[in-house]
Short mmCIF file of C-alpha atoms in Angstrom, two decimals:
data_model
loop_
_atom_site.label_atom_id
_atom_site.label_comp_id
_atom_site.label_asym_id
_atom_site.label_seq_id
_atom_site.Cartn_x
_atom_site.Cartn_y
_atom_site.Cartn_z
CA UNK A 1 -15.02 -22.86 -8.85
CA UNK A 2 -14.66 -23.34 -12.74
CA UNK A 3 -17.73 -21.63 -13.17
CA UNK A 4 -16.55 -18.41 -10.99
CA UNK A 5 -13.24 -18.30 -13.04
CA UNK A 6 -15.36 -18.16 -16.38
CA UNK A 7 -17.62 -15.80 -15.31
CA UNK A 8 -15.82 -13.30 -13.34
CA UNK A 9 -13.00 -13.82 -17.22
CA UNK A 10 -16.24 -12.85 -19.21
CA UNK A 11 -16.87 -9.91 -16.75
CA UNK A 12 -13.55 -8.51 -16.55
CA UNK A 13 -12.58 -8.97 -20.51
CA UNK A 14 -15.43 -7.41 -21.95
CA UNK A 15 -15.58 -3.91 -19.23
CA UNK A 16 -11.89 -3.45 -19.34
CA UNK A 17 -11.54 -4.29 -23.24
CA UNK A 18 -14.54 -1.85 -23.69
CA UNK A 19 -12.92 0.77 -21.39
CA UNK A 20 -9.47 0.34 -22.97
CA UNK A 21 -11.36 0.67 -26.75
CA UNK A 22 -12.92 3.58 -25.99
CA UNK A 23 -9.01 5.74 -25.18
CA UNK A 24 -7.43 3.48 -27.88
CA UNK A 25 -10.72 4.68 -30.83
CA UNK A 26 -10.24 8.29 -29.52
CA UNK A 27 -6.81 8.54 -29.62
CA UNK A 28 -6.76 6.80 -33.46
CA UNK A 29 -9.18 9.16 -34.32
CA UNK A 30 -7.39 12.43 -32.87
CA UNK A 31 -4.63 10.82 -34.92
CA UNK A 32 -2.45 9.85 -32.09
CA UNK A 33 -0.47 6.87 -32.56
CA UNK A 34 -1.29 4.39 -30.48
CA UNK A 35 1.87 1.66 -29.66
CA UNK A 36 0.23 -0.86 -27.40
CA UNK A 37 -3.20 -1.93 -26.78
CA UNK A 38 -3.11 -4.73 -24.23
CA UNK A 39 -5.46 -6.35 -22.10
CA UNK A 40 -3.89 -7.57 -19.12
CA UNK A 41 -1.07 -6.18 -17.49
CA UNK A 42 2.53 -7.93 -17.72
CA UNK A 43 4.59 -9.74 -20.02
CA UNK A 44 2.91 -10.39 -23.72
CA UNK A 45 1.40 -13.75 -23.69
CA UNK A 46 0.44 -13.38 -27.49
CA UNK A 47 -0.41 -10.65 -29.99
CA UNK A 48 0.32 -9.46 -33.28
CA UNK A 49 0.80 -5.90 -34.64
CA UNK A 50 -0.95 -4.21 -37.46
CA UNK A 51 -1.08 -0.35 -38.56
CA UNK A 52 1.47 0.03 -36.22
CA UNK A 53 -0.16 -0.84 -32.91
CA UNK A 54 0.83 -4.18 -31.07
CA UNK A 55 -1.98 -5.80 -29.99
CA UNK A 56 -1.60 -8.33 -27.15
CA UNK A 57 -2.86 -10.41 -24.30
CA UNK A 58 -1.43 -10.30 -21.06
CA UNK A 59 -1.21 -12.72 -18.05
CA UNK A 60 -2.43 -10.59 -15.27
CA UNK A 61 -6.12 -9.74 -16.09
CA UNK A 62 -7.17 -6.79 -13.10
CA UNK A 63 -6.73 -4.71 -16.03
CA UNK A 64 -5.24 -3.22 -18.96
CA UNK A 65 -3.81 -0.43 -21.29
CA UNK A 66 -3.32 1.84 -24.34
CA UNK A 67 0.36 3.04 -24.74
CA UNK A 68 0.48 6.05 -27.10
CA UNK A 69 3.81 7.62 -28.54
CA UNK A 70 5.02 10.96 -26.45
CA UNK A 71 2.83 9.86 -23.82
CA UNK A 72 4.98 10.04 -20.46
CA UNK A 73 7.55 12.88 -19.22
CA UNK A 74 10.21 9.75 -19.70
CA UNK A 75 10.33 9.11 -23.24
CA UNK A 76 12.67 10.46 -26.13
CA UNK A 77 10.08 12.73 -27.73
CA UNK A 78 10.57 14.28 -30.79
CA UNK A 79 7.69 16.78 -30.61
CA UNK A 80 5.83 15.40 -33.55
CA UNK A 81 2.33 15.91 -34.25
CA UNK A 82 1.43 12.09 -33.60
CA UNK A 83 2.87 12.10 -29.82
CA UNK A 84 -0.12 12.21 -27.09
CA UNK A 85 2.14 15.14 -25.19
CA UNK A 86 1.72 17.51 -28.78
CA UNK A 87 -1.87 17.26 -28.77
CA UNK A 88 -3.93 20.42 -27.17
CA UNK A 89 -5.10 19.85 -23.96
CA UNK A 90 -8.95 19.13 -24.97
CA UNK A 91 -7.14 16.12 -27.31
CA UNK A 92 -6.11 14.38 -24.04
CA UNK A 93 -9.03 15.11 -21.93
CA UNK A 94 -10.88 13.02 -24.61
CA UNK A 95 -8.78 10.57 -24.65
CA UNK A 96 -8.82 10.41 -21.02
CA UNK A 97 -12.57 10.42 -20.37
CA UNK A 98 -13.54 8.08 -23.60
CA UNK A 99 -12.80 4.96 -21.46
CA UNK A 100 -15.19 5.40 -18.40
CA UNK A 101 -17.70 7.10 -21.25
CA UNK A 102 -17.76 3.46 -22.61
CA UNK A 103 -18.24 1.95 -19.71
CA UNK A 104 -21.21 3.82 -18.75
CA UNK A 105 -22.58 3.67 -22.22
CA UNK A 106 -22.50 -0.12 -22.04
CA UNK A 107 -24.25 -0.37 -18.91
CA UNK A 108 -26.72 2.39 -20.01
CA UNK A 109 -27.49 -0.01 -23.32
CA UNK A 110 -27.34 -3.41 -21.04
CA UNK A 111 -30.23 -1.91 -18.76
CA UNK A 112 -31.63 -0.34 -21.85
CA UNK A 113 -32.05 -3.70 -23.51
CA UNK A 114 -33.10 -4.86 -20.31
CA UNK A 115 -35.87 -2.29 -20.11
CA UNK A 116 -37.05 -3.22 -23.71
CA UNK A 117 -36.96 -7.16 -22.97
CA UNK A 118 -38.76 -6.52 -19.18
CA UNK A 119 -37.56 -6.30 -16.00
CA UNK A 120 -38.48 -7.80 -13.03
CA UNK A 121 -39.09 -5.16 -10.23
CA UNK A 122 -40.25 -5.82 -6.46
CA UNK A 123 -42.93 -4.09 -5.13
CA UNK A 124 -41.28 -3.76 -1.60
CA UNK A 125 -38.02 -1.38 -1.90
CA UNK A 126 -40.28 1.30 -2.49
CA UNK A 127 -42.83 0.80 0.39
CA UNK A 128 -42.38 2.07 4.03
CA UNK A 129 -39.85 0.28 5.87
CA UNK A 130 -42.33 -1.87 8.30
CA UNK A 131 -40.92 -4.68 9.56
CA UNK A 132 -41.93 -7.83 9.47
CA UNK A 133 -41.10 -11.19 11.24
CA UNK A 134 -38.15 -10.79 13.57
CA UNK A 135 -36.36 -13.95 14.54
CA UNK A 136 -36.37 -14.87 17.71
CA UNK A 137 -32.65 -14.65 19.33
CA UNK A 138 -31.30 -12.73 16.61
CA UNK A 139 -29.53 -9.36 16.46
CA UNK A 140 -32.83 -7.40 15.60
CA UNK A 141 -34.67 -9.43 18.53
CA UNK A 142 -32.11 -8.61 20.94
CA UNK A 143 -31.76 -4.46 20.43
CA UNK A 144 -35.63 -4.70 20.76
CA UNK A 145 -37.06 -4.72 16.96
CA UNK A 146 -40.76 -5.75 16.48
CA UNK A 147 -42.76 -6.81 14.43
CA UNK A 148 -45.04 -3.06 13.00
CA UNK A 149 -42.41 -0.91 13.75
CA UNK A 150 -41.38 1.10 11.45
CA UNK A 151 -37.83 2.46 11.07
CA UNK A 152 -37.25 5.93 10.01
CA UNK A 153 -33.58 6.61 10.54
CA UNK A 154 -30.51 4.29 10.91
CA UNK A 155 -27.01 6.06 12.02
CA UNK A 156 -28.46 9.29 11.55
CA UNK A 157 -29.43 8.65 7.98
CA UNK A 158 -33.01 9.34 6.83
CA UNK A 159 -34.83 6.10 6.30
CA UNK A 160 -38.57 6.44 3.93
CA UNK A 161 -38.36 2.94 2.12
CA UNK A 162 -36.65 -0.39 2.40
CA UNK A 163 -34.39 0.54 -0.24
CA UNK A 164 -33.27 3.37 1.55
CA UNK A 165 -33.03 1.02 4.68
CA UNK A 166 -31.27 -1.49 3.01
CA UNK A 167 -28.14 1.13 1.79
CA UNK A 168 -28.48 2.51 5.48
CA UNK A 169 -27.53 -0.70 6.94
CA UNK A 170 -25.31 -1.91 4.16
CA UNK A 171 -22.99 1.52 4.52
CA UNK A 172 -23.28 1.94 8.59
CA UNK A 173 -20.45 1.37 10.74
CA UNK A 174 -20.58 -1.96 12.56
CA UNK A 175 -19.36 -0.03 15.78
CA UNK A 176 -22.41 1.82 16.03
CA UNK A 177 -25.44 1.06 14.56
CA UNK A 178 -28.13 2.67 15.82
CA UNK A 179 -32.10 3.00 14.63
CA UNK A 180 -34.95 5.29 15.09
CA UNK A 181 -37.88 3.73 14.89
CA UNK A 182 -41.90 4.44 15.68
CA UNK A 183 -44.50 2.34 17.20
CA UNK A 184 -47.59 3.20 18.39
CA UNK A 185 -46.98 6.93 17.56
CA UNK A 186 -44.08 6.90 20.27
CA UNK A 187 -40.17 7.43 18.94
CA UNK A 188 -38.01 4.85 19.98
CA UNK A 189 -34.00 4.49 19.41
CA UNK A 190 -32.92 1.22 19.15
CA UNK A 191 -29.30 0.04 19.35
CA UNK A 192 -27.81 -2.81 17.49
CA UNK A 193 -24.77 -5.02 18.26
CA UNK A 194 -23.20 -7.32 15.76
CA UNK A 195 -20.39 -9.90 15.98
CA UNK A 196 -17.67 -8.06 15.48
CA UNK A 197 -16.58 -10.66 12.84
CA UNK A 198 -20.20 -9.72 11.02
CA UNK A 199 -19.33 -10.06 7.52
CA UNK A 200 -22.59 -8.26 6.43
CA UNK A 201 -24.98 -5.91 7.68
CA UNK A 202 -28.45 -6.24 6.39
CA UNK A 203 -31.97 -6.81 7.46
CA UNK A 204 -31.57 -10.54 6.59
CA UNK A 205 -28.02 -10.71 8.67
CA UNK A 206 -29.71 -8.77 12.14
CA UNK A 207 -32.82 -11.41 11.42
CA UNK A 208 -35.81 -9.37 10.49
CA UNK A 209 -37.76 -9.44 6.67
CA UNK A 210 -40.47 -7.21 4.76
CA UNK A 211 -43.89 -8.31 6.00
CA UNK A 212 -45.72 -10.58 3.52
CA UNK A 213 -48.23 -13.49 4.45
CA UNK A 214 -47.43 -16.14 1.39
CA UNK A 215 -44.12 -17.82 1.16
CA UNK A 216 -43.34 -18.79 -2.63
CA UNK A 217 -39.38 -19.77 -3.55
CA UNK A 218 -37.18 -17.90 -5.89
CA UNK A 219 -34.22 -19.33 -5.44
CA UNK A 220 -32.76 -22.25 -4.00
CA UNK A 221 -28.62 -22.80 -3.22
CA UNK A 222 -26.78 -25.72 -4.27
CA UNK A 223 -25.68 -28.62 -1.89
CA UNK A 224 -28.25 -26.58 0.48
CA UNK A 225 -30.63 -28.90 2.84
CA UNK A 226 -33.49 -27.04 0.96
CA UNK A 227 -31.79 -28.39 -2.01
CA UNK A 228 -31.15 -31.95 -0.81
CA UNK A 229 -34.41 -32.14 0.00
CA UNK A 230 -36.11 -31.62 -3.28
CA UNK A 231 -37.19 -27.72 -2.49
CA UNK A 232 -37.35 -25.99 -6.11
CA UNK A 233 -37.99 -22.36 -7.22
CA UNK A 234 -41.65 -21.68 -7.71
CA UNK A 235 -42.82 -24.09 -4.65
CA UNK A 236 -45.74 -22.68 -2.12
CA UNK A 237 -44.16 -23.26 0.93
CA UNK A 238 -48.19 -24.01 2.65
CA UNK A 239 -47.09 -25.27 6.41
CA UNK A 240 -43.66 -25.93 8.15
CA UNK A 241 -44.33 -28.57 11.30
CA UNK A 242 -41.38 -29.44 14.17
CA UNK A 243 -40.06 -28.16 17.27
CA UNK A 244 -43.71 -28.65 18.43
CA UNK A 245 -45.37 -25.58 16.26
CA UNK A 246 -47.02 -25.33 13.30
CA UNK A 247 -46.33 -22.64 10.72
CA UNK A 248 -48.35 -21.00 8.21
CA UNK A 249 -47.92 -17.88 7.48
CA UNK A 250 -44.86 -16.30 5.72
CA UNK A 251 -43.82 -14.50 9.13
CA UNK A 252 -44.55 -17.87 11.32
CA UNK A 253 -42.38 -19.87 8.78
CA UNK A 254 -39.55 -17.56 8.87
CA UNK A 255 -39.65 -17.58 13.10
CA UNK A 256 -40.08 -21.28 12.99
CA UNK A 257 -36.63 -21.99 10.84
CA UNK A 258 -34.59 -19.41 12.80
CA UNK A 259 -35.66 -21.36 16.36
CA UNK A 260 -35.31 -24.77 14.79
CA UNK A 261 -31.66 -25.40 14.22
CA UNK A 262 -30.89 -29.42 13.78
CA UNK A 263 -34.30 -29.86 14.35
CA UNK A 264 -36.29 -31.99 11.30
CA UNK A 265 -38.95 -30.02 10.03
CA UNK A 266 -41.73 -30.98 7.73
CA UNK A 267 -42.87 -29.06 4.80
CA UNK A 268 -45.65 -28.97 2.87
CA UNK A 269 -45.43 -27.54 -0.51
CA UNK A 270 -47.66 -26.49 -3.46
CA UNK A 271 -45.20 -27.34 -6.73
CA UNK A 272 -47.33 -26.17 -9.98
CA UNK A 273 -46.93 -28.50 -12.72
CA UNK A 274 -45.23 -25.39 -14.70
CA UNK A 275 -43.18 -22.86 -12.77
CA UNK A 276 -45.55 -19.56 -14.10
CA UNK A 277 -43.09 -16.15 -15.03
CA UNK A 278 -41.81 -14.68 -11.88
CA UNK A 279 -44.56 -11.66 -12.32
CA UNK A 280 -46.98 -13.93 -12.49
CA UNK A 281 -46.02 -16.02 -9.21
CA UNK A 282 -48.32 -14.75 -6.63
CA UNK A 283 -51.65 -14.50 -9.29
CA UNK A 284 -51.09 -17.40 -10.77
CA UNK A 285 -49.27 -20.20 -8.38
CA UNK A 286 -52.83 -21.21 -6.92
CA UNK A 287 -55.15 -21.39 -9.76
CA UNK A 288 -52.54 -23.69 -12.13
CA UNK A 289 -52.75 -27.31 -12.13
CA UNK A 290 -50.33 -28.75 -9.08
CA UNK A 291 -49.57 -31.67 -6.44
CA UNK A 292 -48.88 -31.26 -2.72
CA UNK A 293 -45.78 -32.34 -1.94
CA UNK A 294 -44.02 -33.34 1.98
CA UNK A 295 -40.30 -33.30 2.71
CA UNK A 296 -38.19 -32.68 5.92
CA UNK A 297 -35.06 -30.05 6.12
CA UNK A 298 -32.70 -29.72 8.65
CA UNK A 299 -31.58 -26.50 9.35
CA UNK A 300 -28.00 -26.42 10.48
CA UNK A 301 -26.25 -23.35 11.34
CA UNK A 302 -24.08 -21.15 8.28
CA UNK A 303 -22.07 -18.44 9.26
CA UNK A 304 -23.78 -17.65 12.54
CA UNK A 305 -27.14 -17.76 11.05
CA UNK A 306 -29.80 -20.50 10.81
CA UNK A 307 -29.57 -21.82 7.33
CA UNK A 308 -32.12 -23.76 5.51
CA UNK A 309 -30.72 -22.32 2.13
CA UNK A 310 -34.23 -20.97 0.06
CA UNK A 311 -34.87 -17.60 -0.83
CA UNK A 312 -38.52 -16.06 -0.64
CA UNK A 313 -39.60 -14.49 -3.29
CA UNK A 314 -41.24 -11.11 -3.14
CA UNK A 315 -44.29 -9.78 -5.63
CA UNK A 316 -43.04 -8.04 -8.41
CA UNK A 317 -43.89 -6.30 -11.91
CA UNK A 318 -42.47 -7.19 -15.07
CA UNK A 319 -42.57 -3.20 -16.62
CA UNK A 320 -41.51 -3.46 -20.75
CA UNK A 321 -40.15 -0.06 -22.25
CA UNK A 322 -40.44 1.19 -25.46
CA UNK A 323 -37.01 1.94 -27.16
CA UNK A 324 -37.14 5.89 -26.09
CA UNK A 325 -38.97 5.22 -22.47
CA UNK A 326 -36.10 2.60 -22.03
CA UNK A 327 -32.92 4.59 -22.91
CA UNK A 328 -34.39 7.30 -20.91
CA UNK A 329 -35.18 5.23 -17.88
CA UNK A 330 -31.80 3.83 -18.61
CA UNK A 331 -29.69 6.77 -18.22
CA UNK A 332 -31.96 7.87 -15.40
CA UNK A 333 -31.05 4.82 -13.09
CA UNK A 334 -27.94 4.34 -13.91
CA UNK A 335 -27.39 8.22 -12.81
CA UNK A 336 -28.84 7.21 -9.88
CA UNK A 337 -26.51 4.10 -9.24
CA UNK A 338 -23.58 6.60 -10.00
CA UNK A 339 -24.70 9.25 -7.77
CA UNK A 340 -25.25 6.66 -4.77
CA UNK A 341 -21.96 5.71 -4.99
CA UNK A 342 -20.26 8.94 -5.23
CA UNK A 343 -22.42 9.19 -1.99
CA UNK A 344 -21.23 6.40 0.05
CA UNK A 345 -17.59 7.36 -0.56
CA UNK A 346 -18.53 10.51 0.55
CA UNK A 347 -19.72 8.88 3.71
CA UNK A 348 -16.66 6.69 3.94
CA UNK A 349 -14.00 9.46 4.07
CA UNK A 350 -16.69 11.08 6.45
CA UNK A 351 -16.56 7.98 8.78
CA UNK A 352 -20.48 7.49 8.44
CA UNK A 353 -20.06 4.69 6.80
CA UNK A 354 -18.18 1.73 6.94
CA UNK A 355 -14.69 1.33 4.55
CA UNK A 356 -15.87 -2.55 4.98
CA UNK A 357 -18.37 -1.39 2.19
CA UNK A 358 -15.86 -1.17 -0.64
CA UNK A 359 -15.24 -4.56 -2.86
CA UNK A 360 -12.32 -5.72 -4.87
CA UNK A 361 -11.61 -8.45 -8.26
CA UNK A 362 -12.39 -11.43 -5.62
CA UNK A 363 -15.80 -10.09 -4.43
CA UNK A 364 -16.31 -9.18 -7.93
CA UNK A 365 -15.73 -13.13 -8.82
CA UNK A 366 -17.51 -14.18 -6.47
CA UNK A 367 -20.69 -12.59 -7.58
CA UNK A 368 -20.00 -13.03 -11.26
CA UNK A 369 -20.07 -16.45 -10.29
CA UNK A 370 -23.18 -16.69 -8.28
CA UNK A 371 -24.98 -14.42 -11.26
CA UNK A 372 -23.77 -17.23 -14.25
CA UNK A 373 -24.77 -20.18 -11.34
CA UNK A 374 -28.47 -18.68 -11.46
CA UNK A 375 -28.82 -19.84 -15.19
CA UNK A 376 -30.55 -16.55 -16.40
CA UNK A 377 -28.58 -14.42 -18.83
CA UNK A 378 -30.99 -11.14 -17.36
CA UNK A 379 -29.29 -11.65 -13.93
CA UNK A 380 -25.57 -12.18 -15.45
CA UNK A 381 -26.30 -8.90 -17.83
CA UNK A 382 -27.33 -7.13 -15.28
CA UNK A 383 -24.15 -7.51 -12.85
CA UNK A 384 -22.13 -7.00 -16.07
CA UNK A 385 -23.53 -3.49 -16.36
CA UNK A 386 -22.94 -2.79 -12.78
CA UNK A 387 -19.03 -3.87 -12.63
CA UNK A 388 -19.29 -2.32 -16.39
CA UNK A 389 -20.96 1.43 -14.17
CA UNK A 390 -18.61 0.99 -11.13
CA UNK A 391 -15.53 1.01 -13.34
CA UNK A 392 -16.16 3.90 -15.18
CA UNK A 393 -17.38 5.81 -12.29
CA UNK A 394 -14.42 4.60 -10.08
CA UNK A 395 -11.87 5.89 -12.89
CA UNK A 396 -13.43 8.94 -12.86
CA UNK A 397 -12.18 9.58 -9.40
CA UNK A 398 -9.78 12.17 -8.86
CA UNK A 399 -6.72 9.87 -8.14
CA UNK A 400 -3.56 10.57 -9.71
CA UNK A 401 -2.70 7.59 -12.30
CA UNK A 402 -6.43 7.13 -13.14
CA UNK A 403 -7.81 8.43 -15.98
CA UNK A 404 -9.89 11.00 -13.18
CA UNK A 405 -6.23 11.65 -11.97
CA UNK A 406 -5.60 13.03 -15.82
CA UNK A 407 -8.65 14.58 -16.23
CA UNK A 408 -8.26 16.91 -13.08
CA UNK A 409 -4.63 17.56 -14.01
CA UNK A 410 -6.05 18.96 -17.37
CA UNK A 411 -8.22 21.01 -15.90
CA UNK A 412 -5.91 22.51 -13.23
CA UNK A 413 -3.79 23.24 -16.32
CA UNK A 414 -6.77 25.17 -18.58
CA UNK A 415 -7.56 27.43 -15.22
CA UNK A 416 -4.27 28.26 -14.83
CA UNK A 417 -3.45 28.34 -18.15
CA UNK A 418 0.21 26.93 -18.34
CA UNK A 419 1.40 23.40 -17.74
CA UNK A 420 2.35 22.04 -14.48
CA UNK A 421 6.27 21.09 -14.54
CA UNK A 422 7.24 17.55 -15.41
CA UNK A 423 8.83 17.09 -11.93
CA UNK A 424 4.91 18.07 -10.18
CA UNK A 425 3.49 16.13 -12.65
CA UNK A 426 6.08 12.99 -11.67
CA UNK A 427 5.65 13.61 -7.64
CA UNK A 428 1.78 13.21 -8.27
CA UNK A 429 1.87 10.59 -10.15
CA UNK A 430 4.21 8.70 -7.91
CA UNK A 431 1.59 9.43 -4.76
CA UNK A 432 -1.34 8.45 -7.03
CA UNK A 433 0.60 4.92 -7.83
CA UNK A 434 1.47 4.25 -3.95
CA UNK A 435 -2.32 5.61 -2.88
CA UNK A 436 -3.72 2.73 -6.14
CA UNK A 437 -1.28 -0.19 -4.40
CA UNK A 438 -2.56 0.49 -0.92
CA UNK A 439 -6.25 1.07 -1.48
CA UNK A 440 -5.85 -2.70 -4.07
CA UNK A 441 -4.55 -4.22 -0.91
CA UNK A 442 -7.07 -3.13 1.15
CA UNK A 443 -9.95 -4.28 -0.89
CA UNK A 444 -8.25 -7.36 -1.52
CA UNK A 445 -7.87 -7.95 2.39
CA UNK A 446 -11.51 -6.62 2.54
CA UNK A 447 -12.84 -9.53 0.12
CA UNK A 448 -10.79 -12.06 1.70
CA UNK A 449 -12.04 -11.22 5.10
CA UNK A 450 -15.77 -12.08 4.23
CA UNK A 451 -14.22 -15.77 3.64
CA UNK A 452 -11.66 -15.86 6.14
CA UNK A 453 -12.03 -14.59 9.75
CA UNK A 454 -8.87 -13.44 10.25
CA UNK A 455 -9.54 -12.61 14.07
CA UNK A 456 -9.83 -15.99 14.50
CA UNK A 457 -6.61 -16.85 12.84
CA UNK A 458 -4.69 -14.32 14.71
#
């Protein structure tokens, strides 16, 4: 719990102080005076004041602010040059847009760095979506999944790769999710049915995986029977016995554990005497000196699911960048991050996709968390960047009382080439403010519902 608090502190400070820097160096260079520049919202907890801006820290940390002089329709302005209101329209629209500009630029230079230092990419997202072991019992086994088929639609959205099958499923309605797949050279639709109380949707949650034959750990969770039992990452998972079968093969193992709940099983593991880097895994984790090791795990049942708690590693390439291949790549995926998501609220307000896909500050701690649990500063980084990404994009939105709210409001104002009156501006902003409460509340009840089931409760 400490360590979620931390973390998801570190997150928040540095994107909203970065996002709050970037209006607060704008407007100081525009020569705007700037009054406040708080992070947090509420009463000042400390602070001190210099060059006439108050600087302070404030108890509620979901986000924070720059006041500047002649900045709302409210004050007692006295028209002078240094008031936000006297600047020319292309003044504010900096202003406005300089905050989600710095939060893309950090997450552009995060992955950049990243790029430079080598990251870690799977081989499978970008391979055809054949599937691989399906659990027996499971959602997948039930609509009629098998093992070769390969899907190439879900909900009427295009499937080529597992990365495009893994937004598909992630964005669907729970309602009705339905796939297309082919086997044999024959077009089948499959339908799948959920729990209504299904938290997730993914190919792990309806119990079927990419098709590999060698089962080497990447990851193993805390106070997990894997973890109690002495499982650690880089382990060759080599047999699992119990239930009266014997498993060897990366799609056998997998079917094994999801028919074996409460049932001992014994493993047999490969454990190299050093764990090799994660690209070199699957080249490497047989020819290095290591001992055979035997333990037993219980799987016991998590959330509906059979839960051992490892996580299978999948091959992968460490690619290194130089400096301009890396800040080129950069900007390229992170365009590409941006675009998807402008997508998916697209298919949200659409209805082909489910509102249960949007996250709020707790998900957002409860990630930051599990990224600072995993010990590797690449992994932590790299979720910074992406809240860092999502915030700017999401303020870019056209919602009244965001900077996207100002930004539109400018630009209504240069077509038409007059200002809106104060009393419009005052309406929309009012509408923008409700529209900000209710959509917080939602995501809030959102995150809280992928803890608690509240059908159960009520």
């Amino acid at each position: 719990m400490i360590t979620t608090i931390l973390a998801f502190i570190v997150v928040l400070g540095i994107t909203i102080t970065i996002h709050e820097f970037g209006h607060f160096a704008m407007a100081k260079l525009l020569k705007i005076r700037v009054l406040v520049f708080s992070l947090g919202f509420g009463p000042k907890l400390v602070g001190f004041t210099r060059g006439g801006t108050e600087y302070r820290i404030s108890p509620f940390p979901l986000g924070g602010y720059v006041k500047m002089a002649g900045e709302t329709f409210d004050e007692d302005r006295k028209g002078d040059p240094g008031e936000f209101l006297s600047h020319p329209r292309w003044h504010r629209f900096l202003v406005a847009v300089a905050g989600p500009f710095m939060n893309i630029l950090l997450a552009i230079a995060i992955l950049t760095f990243s790029y430079i230092d080598g990251v870690y990419v799977p081989r499978y997202p970008k391979e055809p979506a054949v599937v691989g072991p399906v659990a027996s019992g499971s959602i997948a086994s039930r609509a009629g999944l098998q093992t070769g088929d390969r899907i190439v639609s879900v909900h009427g959205n295009p499937v080529n790769t597992w990365e495009d099958l893994e937004i598909a499923l992630g964005t669907a309605p729970r309602n009705a999710l339905h796939a297309e797949v082919l086997r044999d050279g024959r077009t089948i639709q499959l339908h799948f049915e959920p729990p209504a109380d299904q938290r997730e949707i993914s190919s792990d949650t309806l119990g079927f995986k990419f098709p590999r034959s060698r089962t080497i750990v990447y990851e193993v969770d805390p106070d997990s029977p894997a973890h109690k039992a002495g499982l650690q990452q880089g382990d060759e998972i080599l047999s699992v016995s119990g239930n009266g079968q014997t498993a060897a093969n990366f799609n056998q193992v997998l079917n094994l554990i999801s028919e074996s709940r409460g049932v001992p099983l014994d493993f047999t593991v490969r454990r190299p005497e050093v764990v090799p880097p994660r690209e070199k895994y699957w080249e490497e984790s047989e020819s290095r000196n290591s001992r055979v090791l035997h333990m037993t795990i219980t799987p016991i049942e998590k959330e509906g699911h059979v839960h051992v708690g490892f996580y299978p590693d999948y091959p992968t390439d460490l690619h290194k960048l130089g400096l301009t291949a890396a800040i080129s790549q950069s900007i390229r995926r992170n365009y590409e991050i941006s675009a998807l998501t402008f997508r998916i609220i697209g298919r949200i307000f659409k209805g082909s996709a489910s509102v249960k896909t949007l996250s709020g500050p707790i998900e957002i701690a409860r990630i930051s968390g599990s990224a600072a649990r995993t010990g590797s500063a690449r992994v932590f980084f790299g979720f910074l960047g992406l809240v860092s990404l999502q915030l700017g994009v999401f303020n870019l939105l056209p919602i009244p009382i965001l900077d996207g709210g100002v930004i539109a409001l400018l630009l209504i104002e240069g077509v038409i080439r007059r200002d809106l009156s104060i009393n419009l501006k005052e309406k929309i902003v009012q509408v923008g403010f409700v529209f900000l409460i209710l959509l917080m509340g939602f995501v809030v009840f959102n995150d809280l519902s992928k803890i608690i089931n509240f059908e159960k409760i009520f």
